[in-house]
PDB file of C-alpha atoms in Angstrom:
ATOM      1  CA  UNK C   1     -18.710 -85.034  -4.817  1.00 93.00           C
ATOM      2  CA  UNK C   2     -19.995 -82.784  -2.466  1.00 96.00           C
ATOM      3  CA  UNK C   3     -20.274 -83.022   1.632  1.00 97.00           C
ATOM      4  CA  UNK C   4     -21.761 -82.003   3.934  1.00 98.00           C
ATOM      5  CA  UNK C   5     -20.559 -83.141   7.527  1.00 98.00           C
ATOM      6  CA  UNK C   6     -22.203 -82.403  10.913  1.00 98.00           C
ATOM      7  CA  UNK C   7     -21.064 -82.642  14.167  1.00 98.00           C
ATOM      8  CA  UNK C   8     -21.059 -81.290  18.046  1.00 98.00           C
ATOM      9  CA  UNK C   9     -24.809 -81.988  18.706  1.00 98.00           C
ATOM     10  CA  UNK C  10     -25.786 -84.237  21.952  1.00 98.00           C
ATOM     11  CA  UNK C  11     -27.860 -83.912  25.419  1.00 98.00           C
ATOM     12  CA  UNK C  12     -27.754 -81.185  27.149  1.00 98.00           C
ATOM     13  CA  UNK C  13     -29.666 -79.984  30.284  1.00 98.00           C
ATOM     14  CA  UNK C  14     -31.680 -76.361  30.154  1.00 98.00           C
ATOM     15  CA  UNK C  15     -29.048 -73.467  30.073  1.00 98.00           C
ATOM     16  CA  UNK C  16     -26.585 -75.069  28.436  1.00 98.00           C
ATOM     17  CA  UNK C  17     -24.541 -74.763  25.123  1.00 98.00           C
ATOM     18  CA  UNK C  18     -23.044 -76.642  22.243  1.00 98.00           C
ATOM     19  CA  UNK C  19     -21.105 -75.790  19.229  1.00 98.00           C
ATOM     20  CA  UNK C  20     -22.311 -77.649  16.449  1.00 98.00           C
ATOM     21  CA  UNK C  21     -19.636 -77.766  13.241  1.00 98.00           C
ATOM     22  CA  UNK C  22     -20.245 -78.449   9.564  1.00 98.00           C
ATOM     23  CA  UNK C  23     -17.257 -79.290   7.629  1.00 98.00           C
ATOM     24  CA  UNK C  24     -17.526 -78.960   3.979  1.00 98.00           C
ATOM     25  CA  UNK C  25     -15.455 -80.487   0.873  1.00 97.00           C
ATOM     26  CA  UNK C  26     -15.971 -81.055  -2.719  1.00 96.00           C
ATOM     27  CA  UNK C  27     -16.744 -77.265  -3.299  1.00 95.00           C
ATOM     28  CA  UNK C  28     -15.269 -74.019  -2.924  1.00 95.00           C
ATOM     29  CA  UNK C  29     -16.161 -73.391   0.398  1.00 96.00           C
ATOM     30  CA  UNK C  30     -15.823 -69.092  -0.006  1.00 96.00           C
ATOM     31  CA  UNK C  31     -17.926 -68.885  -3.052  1.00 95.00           C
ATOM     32  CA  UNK C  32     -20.918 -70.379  -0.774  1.00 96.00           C
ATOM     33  CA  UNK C  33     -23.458 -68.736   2.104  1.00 97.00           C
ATOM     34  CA  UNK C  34     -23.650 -71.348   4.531  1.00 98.00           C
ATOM     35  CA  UNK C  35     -27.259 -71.810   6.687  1.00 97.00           C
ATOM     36  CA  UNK C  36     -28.464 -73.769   9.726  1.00 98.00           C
ATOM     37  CA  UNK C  37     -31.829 -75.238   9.434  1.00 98.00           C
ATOM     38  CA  UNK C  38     -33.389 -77.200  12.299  1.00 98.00           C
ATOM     39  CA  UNK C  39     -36.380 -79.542  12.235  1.00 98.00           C
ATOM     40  CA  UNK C  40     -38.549 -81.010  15.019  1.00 97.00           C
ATOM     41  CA  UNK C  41     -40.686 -84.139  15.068  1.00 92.00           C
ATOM     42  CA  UNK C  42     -44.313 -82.923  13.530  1.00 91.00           C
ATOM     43  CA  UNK C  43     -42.335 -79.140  12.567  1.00 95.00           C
ATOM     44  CA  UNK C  44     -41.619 -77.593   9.308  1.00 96.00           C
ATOM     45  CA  UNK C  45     -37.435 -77.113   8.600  1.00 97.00           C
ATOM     46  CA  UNK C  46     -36.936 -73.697  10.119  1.00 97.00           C
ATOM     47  CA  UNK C  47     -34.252 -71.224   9.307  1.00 98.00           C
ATOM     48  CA  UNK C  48     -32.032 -70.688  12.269  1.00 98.00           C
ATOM     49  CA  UNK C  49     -28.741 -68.623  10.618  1.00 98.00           C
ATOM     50  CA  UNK C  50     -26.992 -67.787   8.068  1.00 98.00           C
ATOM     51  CA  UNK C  51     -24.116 -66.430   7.035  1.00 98.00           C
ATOM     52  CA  UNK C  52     -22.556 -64.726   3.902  1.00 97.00           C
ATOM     53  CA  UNK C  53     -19.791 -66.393   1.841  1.00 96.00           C
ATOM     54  CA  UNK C  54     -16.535 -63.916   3.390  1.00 94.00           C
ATOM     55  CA  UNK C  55     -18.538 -64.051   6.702  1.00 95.00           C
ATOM     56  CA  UNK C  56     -19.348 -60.417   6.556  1.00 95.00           C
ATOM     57  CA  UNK C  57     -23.206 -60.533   7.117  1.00 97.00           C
ATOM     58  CA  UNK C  58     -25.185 -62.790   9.166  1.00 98.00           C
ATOM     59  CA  UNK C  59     -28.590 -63.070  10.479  1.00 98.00           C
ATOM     60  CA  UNK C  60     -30.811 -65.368  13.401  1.00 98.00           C
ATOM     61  CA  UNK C  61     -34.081 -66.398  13.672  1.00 98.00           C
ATOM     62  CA  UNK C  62     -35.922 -63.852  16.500  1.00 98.00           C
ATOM     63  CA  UNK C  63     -36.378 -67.255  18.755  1.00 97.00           C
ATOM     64  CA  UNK C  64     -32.561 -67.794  18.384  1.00 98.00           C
ATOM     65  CA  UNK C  65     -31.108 -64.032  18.394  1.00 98.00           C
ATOM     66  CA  UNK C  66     -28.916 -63.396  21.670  1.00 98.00           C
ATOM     67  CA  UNK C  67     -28.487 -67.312  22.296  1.00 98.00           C
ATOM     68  CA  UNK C  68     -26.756 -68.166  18.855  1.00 98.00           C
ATOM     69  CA  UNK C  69     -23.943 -67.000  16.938  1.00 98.00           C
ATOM     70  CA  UNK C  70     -22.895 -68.134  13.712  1.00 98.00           C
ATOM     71  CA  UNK C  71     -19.773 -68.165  12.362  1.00 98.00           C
ATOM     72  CA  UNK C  72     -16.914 -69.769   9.532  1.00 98.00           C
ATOM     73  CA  UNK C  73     -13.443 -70.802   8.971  1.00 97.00           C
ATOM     74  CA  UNK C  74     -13.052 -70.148   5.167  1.00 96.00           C
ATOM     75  CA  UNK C  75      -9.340 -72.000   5.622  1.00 96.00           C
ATOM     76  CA  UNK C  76     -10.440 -74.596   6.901  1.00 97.00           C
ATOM     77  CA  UNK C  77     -13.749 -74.826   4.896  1.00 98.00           C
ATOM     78  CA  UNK C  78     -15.873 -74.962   7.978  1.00 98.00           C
ATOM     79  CA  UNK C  79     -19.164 -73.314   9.896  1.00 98.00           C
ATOM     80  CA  UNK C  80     -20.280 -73.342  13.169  1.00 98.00           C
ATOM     81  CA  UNK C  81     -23.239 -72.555  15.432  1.00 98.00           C
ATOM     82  CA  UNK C  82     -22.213 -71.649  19.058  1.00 98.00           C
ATOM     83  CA  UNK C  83     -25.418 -72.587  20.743  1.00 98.00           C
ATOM     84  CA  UNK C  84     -25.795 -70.666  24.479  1.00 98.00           C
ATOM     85  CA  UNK C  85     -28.935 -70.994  26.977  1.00 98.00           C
ATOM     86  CA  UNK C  86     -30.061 -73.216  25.295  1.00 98.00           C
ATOM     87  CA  UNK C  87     -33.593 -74.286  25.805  1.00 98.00           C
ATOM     88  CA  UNK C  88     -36.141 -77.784  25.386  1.00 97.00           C
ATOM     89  CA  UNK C  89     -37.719 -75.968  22.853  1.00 97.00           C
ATOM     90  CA  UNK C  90     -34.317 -76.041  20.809  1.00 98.00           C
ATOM     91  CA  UNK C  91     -34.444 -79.738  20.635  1.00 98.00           C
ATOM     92  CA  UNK C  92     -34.484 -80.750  16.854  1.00 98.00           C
ATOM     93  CA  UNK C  93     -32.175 -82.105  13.908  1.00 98.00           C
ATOM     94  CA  UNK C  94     -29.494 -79.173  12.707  1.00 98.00           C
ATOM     95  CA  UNK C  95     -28.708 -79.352   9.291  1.00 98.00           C
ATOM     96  CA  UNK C  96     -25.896 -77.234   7.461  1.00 98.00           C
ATOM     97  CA  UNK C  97     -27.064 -76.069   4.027  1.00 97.00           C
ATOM     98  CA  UNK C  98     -24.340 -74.586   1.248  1.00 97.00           C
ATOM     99  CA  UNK C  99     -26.073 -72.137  -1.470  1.00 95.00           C
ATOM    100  CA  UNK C 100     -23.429 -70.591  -4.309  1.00 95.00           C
ATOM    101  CA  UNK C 101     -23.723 -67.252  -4.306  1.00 93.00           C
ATOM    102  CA  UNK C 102     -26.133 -65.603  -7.294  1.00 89.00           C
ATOM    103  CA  UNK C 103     -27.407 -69.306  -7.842  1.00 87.00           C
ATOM    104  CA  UNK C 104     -30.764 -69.912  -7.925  1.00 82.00           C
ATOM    105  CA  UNK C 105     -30.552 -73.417  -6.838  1.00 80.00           C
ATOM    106  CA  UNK C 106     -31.419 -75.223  -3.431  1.00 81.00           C
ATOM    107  CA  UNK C 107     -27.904 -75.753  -2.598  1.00 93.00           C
ATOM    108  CA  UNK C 108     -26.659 -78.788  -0.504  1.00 96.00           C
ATOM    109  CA  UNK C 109     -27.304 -80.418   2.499  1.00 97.00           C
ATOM    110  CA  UNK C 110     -25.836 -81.992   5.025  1.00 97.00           C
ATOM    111  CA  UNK C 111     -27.073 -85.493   7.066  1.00 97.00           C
ATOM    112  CA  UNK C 112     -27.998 -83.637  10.191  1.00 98.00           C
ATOM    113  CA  UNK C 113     -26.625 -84.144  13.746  1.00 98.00           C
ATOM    114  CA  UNK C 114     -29.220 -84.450  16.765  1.00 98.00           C
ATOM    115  CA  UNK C 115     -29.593 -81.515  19.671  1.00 98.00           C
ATOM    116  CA  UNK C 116     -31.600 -82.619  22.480  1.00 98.00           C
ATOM    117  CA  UNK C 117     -32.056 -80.269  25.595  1.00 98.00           C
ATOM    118  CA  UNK C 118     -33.605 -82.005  28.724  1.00 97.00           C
ATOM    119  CA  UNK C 119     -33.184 -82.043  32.575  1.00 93.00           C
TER     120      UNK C 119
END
């Protein structure tokens, strides 16, 4: 079966920075383009990055851009999101999200892991 498995996310005062991972198994990880959604309490999911399956494209939300980078490990089937400057507004649930590549189908999720960002 496929999984998804988040991990990194915690408290964190104004300015500060995390590196949330998503390890993935049960697929093959290089035929996938891996996302980061986020969702806050009362919010729609948002797209925050993605990121093609060899890692050669990627792209940020404009509230994210200069702050976030993402990035993979095809060897060791993993993603990451290096969060910098973070801000309170950047509080919310990150979720990892695996698409195939040419598929037309949601993809699959992971269970989320928890950023908060207060003083």
């Amino acid at each position: 079966q496929v999984q998804l498995v988040e991990s990194g996310g915690g408290l964190v005062q104004p300015g500060g920075s995390l590196r949330l991972s998503c390890a993935a198994s049960g697929l093959t990880f290089a035929l996938y383009d891996m996302k980061w959604y986020r969702q806050s309490p009362g919010k729609e999911r948002e797209l925050v990055a993605g990121i093609t399956s060899g890692g050669s494209t990627t792209n940020y939300a404009d509230s994210v851009k200069g702050r976030f980078t993402i990035s993979r490990d095809n060897a060791k089937n993993t993603v990451y999101l290096q969060m910098n400057i973070l801000k309170p507004e950047d509080t919310a649930v990150y979720y990892c999200n695996a698409i195939l590549v040419r598929s037309s189908g949601r993809g699959y999720w992971g269970q989320g892991t928890q950023v908060t960002v207060s003083s």
